[in-house]
PDB file of N, CA, C and O in Angstrom:
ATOM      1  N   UNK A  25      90.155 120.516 -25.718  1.00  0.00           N
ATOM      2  CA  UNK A  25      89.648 121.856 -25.527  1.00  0.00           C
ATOM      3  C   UNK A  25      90.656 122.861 -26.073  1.00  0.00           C
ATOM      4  O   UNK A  25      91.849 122.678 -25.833  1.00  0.00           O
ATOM      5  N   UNK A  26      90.172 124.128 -26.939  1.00  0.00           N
ATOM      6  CA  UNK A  26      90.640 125.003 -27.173  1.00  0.00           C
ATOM      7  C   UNK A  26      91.399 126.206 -26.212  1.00  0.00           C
ATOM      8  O   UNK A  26      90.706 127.024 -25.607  1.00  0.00           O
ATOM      9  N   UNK A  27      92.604 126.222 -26.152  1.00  0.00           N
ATOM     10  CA  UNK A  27      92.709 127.356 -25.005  1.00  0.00           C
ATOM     11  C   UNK A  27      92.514 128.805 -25.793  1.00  0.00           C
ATOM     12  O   UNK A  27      92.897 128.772 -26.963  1.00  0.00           O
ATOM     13  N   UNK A  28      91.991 130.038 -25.345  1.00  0.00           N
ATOM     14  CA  UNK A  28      91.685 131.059 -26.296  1.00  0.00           C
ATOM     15  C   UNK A  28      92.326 132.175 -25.557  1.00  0.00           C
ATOM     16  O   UNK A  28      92.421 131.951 -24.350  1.00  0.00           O
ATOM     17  N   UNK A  29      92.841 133.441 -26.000  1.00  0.00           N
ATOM     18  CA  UNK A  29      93.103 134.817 -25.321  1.00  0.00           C
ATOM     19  C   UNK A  29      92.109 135.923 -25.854  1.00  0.00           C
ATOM     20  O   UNK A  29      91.444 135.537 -26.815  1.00  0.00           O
ATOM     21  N   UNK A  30      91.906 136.997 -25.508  1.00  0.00           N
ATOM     22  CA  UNK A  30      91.443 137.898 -26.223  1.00  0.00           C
ATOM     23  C   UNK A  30      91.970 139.219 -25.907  1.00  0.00           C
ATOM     24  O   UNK A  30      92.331 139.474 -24.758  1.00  0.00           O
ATOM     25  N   UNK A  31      92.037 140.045 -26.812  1.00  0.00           N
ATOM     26  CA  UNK A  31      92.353 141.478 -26.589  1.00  0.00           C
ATOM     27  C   UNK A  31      91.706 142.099 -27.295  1.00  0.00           C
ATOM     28  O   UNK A  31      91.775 142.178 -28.521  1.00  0.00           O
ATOM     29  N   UNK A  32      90.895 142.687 -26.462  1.00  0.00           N
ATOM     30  CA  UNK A  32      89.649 143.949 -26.981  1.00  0.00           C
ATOM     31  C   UNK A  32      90.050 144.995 -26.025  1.00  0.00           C
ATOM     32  O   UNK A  32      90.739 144.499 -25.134  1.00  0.00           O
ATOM     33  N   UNK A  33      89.859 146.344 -25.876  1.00  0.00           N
ATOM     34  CA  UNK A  33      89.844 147.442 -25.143  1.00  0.00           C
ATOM     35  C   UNK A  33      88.646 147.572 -24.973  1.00  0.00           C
ATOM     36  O   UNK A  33      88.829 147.864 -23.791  1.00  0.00           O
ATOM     37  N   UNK A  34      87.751 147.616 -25.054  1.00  0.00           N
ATOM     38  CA  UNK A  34      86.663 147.950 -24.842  1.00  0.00           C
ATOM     39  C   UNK A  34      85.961 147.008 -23.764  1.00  0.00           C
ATOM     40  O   UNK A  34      85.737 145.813 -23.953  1.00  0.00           O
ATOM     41  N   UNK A  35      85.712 147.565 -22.854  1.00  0.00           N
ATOM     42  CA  UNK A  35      85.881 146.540 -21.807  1.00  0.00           C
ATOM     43  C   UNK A  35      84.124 146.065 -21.914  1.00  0.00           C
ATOM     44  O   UNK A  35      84.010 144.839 -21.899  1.00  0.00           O
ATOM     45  N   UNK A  36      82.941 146.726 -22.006  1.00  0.00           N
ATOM     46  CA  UNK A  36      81.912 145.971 -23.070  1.00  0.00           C
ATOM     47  C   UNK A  36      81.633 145.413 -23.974  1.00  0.00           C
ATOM     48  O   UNK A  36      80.580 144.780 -24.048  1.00  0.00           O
ATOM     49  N   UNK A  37      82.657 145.502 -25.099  1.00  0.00           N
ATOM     50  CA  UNK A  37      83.062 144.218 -26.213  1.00  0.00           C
ATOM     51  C   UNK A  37      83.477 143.197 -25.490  1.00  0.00           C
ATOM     52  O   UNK A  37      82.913 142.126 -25.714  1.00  0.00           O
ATOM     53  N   UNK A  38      84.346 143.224 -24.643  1.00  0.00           N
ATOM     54  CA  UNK A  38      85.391 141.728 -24.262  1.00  0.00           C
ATOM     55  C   UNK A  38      84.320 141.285 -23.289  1.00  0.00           C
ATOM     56  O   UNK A  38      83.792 140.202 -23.542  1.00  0.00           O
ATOM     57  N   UNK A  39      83.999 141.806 -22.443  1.00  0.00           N
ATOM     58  CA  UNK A  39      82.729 140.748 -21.732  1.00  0.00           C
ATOM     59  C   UNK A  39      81.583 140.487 -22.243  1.00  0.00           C
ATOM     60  O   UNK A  39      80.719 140.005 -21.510  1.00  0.00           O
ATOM     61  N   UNK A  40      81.359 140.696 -23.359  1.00  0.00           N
ATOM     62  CA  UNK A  40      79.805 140.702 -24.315  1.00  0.00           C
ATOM     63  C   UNK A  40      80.948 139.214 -25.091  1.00  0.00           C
ATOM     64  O   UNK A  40      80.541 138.053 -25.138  1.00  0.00           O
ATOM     65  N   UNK A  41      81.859 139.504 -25.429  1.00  0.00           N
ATOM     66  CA  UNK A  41      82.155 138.279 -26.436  1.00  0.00           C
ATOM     67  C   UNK A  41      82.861 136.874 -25.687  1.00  0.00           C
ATOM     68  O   UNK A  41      82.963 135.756 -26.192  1.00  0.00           O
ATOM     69  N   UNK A  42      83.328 137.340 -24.257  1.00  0.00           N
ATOM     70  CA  UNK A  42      83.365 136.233 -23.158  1.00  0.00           C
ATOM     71  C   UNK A  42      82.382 135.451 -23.374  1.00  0.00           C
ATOM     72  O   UNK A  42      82.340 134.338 -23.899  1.00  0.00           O
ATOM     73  N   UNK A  43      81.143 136.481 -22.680  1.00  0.00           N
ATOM     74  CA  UNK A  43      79.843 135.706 -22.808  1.00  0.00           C
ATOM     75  C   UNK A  43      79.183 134.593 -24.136  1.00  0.00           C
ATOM     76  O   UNK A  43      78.477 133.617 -23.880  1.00  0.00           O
ATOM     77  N   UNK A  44      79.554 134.960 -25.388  1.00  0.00           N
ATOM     78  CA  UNK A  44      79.031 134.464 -26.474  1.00  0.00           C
ATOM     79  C   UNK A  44      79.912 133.794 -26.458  1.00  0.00           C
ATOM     80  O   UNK A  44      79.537 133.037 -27.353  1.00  0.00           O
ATOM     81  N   UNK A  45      81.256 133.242 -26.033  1.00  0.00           N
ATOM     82  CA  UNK A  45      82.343 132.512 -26.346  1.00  0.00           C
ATOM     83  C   UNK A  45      81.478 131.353 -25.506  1.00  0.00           C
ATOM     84  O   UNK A  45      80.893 130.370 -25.960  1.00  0.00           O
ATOM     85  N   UNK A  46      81.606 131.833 -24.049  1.00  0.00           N
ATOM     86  CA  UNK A  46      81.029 130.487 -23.102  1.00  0.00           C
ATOM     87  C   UNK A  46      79.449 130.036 -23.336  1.00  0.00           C
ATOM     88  O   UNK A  46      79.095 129.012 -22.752  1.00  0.00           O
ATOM     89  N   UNK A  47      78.700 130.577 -23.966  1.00  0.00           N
ATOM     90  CA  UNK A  47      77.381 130.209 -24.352  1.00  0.00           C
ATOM     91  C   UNK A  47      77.094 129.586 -25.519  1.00  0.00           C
ATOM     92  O   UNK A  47      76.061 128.963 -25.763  1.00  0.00           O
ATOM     93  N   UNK A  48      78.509 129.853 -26.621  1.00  0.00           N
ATOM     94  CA  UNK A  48      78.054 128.868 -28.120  1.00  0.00           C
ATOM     95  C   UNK A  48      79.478 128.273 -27.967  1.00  0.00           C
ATOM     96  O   UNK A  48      79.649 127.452 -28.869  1.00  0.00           O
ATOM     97  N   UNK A  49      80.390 128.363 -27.291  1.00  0.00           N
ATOM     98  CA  UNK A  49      81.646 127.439 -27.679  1.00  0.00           C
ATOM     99  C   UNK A  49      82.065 127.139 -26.398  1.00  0.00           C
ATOM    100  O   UNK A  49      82.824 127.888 -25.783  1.00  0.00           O
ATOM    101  N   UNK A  50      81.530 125.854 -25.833  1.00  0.00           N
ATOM    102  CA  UNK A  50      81.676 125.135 -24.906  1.00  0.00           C
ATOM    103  C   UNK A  50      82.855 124.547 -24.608  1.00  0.00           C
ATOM    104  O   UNK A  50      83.245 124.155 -23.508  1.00  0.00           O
ATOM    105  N   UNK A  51      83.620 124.493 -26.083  1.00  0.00           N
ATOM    106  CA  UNK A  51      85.133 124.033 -26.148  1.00  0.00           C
ATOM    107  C   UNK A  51      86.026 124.713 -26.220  1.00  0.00           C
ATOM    108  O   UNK A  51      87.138 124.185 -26.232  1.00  0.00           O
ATOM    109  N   UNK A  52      85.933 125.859 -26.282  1.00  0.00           N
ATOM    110  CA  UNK A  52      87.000 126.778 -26.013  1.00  0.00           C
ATOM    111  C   UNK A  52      86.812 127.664 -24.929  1.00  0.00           C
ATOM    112  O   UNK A  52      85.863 128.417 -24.713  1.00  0.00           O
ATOM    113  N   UNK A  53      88.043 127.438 -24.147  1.00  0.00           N
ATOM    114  CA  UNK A  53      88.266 127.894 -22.756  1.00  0.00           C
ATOM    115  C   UNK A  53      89.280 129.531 -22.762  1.00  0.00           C
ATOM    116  O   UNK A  53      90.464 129.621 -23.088  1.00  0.00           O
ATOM    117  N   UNK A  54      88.639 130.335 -22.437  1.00  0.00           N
ATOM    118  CA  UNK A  54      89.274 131.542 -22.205  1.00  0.00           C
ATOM    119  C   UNK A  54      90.483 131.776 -21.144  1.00  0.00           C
ATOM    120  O   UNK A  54      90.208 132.318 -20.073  1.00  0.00           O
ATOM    121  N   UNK A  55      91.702 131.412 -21.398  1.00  0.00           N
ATOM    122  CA  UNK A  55      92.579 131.552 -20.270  1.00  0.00           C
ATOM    123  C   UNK A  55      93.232 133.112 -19.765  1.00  0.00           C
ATOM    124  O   UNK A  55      93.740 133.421 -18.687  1.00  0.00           O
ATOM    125  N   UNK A  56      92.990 133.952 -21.029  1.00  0.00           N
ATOM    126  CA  UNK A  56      93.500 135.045 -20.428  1.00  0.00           C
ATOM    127  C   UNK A  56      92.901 136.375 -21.594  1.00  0.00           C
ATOM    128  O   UNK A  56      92.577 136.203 -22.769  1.00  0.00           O
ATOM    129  N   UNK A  57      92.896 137.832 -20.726  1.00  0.00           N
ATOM    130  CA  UNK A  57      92.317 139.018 -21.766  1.00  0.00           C
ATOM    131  C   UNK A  57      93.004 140.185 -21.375  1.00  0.00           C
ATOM    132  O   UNK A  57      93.749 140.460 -20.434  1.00  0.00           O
ATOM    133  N   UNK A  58      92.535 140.831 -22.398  1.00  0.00           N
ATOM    134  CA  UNK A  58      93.602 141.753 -22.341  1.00  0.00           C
ATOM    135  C   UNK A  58      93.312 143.201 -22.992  1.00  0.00           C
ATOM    136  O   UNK A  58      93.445 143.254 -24.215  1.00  0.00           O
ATOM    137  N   UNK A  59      92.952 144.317 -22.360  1.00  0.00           N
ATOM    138  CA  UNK A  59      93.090 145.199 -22.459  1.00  0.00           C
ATOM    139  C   UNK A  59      93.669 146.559 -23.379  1.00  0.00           C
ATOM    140  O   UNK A  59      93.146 147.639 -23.656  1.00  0.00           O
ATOM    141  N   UNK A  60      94.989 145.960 -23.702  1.00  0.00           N
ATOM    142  CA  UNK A  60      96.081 146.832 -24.003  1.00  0.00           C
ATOM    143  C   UNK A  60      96.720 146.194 -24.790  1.00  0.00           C
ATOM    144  O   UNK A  60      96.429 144.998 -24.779  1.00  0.00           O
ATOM    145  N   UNK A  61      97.723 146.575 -25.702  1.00  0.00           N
ATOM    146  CA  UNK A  61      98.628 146.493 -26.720  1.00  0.00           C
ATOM    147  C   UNK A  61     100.155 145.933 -25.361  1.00  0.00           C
ATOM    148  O   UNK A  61     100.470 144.765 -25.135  1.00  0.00           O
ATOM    149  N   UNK A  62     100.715 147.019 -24.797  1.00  0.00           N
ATOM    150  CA  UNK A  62     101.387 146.436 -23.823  1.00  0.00           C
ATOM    151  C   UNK A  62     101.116 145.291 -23.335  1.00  0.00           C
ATOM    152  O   UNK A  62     101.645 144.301 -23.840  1.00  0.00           O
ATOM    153  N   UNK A  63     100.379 145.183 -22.423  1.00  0.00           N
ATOM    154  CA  UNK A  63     100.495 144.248 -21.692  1.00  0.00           C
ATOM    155  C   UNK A  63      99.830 143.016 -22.296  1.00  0.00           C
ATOM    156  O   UNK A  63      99.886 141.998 -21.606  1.00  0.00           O
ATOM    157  N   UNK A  64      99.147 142.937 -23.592  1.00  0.00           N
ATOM    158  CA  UNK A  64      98.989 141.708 -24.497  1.00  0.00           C
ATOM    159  C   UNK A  64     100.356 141.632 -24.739  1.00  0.00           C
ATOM    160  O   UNK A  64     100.676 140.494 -24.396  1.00  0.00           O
ATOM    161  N   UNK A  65     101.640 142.411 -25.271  1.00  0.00           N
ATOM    162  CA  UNK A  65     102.702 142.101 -25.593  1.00  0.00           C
ATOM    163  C   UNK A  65     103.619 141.404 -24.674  1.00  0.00           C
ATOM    164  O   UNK A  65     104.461 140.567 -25.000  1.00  0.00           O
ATOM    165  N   UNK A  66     103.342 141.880 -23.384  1.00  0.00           N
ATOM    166  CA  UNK A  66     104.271 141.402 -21.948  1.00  0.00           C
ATOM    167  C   UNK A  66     103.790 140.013 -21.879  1.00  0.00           C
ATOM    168  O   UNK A  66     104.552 139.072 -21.658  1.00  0.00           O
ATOM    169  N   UNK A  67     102.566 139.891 -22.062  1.00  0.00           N
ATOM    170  CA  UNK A  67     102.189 138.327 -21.536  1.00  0.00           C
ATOM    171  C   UNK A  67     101.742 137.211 -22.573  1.00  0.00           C
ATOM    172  O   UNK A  67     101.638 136.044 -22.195  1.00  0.00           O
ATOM    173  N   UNK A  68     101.513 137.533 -23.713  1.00  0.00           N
ATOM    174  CA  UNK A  68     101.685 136.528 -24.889  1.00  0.00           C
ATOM    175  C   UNK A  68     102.755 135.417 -24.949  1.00  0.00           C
ATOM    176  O   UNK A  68     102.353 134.270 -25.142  1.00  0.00           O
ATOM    177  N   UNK A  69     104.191 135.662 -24.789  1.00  0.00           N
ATOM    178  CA  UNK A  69     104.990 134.676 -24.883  1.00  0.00           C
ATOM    179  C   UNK A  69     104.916 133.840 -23.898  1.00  0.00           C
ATOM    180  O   UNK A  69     105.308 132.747 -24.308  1.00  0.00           O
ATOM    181  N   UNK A  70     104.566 133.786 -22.637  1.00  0.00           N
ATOM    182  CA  UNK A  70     104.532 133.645 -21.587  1.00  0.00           C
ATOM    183  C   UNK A  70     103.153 132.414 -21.227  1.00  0.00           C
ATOM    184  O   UNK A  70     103.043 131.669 -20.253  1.00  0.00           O
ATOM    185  N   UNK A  71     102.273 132.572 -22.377  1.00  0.00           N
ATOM    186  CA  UNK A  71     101.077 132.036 -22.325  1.00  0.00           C
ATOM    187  C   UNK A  71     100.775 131.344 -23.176  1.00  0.00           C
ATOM    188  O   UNK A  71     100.658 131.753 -24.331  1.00  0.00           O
ATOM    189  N   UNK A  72     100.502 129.696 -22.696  1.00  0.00           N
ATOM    190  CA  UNK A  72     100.010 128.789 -23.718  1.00  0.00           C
ATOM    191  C   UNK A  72      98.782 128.714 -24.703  1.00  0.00           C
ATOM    192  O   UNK A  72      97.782 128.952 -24.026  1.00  0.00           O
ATOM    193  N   UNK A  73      98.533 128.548 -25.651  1.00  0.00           N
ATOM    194  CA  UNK A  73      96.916 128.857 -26.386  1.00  0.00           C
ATOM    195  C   UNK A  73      97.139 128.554 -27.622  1.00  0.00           C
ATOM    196  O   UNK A  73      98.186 128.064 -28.043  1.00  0.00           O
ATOM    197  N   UNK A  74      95.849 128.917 -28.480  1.00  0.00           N
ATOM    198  CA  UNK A  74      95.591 127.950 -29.426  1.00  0.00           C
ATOM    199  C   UNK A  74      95.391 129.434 -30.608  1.00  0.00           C
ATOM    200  O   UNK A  74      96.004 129.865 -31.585  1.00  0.00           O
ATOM    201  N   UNK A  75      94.078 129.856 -29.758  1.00  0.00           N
ATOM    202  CA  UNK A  75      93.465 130.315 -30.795  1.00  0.00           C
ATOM    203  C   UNK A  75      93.214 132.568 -29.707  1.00  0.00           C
ATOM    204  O   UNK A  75      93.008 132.715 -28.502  1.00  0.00           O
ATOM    205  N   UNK A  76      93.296 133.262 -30.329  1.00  0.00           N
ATOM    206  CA  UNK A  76      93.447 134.683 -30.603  1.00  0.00           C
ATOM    207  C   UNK A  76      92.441 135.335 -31.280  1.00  0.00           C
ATOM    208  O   UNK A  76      92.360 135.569 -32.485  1.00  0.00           O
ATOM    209  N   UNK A  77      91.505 135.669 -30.173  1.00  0.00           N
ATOM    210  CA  UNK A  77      90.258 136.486 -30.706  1.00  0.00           C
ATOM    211  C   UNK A  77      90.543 138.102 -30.543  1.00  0.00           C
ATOM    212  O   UNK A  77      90.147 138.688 -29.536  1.00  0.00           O
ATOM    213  N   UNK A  78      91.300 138.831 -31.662  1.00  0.00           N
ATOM    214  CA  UNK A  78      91.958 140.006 -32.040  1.00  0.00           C
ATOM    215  C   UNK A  78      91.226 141.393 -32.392  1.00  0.00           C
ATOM    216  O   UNK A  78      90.811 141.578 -33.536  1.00  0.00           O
ATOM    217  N   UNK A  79      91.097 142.223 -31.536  1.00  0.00           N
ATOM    218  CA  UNK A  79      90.127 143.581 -32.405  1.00  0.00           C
ATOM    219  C   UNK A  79      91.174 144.379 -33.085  1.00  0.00           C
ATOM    220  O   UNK A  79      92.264 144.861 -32.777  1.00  0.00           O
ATOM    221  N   UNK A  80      90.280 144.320 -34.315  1.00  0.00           N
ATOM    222  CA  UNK A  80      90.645 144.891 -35.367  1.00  0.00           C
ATOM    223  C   UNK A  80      92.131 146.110 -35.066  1.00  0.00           C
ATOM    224  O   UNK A  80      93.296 146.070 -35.461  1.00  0.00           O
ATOM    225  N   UNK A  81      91.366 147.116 -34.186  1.00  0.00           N
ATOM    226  CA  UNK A  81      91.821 148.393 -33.613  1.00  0.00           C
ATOM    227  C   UNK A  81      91.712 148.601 -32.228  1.00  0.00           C
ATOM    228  O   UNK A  81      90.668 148.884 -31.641  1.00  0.00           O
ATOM    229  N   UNK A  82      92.822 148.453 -31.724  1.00  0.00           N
ATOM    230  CA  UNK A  82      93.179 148.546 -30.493  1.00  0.00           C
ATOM    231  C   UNK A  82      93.879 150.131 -30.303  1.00  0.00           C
ATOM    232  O   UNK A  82      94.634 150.721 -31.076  1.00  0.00           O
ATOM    233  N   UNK A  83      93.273 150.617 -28.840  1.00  0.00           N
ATOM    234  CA  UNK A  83      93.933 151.873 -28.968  1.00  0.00           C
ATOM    235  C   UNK A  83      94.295 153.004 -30.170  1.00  0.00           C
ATOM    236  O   UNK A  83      93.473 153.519 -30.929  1.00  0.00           O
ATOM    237  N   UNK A  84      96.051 153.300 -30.129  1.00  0.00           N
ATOM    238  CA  UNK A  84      96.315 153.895 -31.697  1.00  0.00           C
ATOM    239  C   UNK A  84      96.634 153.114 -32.243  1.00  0.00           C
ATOM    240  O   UNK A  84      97.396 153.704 -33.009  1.00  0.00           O
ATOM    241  N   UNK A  85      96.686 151.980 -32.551  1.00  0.00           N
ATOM    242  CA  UNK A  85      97.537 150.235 -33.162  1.00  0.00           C
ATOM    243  C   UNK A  85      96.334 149.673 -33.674  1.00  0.00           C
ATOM    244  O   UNK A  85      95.225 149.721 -33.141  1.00  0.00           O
ATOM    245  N   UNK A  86      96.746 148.962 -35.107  1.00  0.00           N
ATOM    246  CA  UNK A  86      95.603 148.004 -35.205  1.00  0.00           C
ATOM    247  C   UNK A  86      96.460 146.439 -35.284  1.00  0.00           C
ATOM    248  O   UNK A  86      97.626 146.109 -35.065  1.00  0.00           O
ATOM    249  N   UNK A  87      95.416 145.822 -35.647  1.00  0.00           N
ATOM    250  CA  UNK A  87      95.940 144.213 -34.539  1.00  0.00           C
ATOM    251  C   UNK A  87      96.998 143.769 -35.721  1.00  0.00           C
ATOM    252  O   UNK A  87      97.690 142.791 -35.441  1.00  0.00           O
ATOM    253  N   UNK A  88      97.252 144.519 -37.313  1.00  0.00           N
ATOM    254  CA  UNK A  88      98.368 143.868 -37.806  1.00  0.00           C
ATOM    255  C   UNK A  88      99.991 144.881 -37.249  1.00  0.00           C
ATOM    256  O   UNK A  88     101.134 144.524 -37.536  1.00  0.00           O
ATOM    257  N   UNK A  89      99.653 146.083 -36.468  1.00  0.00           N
ATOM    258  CA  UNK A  89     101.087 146.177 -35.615  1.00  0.00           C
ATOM    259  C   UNK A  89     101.247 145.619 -34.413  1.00  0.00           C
ATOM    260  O   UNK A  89     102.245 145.971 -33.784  1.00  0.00           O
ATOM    261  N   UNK A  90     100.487 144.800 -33.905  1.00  0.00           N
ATOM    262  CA  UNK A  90     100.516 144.288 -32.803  1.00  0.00           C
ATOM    263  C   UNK A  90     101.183 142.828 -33.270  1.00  0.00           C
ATOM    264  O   UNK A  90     102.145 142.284 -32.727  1.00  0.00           O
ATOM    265  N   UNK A  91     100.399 142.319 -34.459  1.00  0.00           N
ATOM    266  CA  UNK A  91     101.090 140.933 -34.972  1.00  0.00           C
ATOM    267  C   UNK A  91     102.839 141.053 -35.459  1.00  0.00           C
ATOM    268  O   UNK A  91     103.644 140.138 -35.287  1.00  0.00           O
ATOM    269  N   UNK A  92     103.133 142.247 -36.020  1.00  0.00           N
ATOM    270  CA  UNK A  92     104.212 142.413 -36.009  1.00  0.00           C
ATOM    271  C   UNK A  92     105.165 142.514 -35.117  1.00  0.00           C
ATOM    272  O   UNK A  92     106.312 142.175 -35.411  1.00  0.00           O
ATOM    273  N   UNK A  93     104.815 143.043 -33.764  1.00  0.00           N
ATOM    274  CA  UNK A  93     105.684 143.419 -32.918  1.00  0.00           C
ATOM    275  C   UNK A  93     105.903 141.940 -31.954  1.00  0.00           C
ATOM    276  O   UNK A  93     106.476 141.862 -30.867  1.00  0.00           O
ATOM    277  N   UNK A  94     105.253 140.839 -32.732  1.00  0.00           N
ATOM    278  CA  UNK A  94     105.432 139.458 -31.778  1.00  0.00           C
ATOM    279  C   UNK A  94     106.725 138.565 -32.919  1.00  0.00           C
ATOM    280  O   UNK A  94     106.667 138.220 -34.099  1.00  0.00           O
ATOM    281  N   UNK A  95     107.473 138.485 -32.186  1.00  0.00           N
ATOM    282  CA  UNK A  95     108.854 137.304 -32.910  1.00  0.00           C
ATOM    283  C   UNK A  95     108.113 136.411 -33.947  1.00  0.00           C
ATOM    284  O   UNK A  95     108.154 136.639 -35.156  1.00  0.00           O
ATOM    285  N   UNK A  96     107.133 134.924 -33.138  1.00  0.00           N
ATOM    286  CA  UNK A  96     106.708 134.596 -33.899  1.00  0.00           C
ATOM    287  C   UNK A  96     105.592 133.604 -33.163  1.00  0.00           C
ATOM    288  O   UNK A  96     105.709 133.137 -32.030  1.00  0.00           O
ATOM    289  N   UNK A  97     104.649 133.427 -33.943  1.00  0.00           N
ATOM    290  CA  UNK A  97     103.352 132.929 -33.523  1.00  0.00           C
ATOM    291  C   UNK A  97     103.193 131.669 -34.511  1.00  0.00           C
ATOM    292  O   UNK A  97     103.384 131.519 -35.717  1.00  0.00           O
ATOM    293  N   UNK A  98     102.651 130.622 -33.213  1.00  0.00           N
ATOM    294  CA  UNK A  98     101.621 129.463 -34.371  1.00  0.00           C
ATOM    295  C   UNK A  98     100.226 129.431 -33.701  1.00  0.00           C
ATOM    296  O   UNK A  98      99.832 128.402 -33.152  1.00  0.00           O
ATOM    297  N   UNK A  99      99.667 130.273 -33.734  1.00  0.00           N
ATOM    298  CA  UNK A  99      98.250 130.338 -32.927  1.00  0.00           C
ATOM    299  C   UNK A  99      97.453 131.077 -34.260  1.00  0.00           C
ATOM    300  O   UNK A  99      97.846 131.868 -35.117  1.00  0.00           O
ATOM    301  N   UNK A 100      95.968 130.330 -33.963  1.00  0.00           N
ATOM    302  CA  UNK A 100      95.171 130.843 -34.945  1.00  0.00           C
ATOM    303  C   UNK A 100      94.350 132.390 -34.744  1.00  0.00           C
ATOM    304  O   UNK A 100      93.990 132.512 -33.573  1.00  0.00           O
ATOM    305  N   UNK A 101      94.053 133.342 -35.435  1.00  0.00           N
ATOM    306  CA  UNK A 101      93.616 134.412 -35.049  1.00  0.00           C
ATOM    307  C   UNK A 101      92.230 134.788 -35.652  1.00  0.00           C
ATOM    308  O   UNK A 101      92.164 134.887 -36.877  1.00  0.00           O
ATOM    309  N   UNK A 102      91.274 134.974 -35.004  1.00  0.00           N
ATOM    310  CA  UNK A 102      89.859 135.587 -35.205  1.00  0.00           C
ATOM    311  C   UNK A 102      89.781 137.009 -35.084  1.00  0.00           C
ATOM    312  O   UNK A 102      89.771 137.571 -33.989  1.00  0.00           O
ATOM    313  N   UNK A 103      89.707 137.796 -36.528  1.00  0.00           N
ATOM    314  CA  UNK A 103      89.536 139.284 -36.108  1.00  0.00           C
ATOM    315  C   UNK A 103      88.250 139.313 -35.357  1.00  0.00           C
ATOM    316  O   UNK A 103      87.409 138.414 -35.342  1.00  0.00           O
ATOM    317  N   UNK A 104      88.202 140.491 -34.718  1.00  0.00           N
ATOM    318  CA  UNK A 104      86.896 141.208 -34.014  1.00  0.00           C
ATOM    319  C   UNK A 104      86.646 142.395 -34.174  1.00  0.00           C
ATOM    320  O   UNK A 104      87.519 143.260 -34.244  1.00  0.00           O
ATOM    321  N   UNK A 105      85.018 142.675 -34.279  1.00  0.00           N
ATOM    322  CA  UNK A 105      85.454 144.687 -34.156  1.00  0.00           C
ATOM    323  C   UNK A 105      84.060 144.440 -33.804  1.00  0.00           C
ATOM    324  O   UNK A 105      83.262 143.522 -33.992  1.00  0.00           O
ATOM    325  N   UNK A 106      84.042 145.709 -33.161  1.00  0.00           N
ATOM    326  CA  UNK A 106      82.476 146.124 -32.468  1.00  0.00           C
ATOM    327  C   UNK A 106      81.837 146.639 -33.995  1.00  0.00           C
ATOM    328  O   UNK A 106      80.681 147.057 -34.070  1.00  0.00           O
TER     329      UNK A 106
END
């Protein structure tokens, strides 16, 4: 099984794409979401996973300053945008 995170702000995107996650991908398990640029940053290292379902534009940040501001990643990433 896939472990997955997501960070959308939009708190009707991220439970609309929960939903389509657990209804067409039975194998990938959502362990954690996320809101914010912060606190995706506080708890990323901290958290095991595979795969990173990313919106485009978060807040004032889009998801390639967010990829920057992480040391370093081997997790796969799925953009998203409403």
């Amino acid at each position: 099984m896939l472990k997955a995170i997501i960070l959308e702000d939009e708190k009707i995107h991220l439970d609309a794409l929960k939903t389509k996650i657990r209804e067409f991908c039975p194998e990938i398990e959502v362990v954690s979401d996320f809101v914010s640029v912060p606190e995706a940053l506080e708890q990323i290292p901290l958290i095991h996973f595979d795969l990173m379902f990313l919106d485009v534009r978060v807040g004032d940040m889009t998801a390639f300053d967010l990829l920057a501001k992480l040391p370093r990643f081997s997790f796969h990433i799925i953009f998203v945008s409403a």
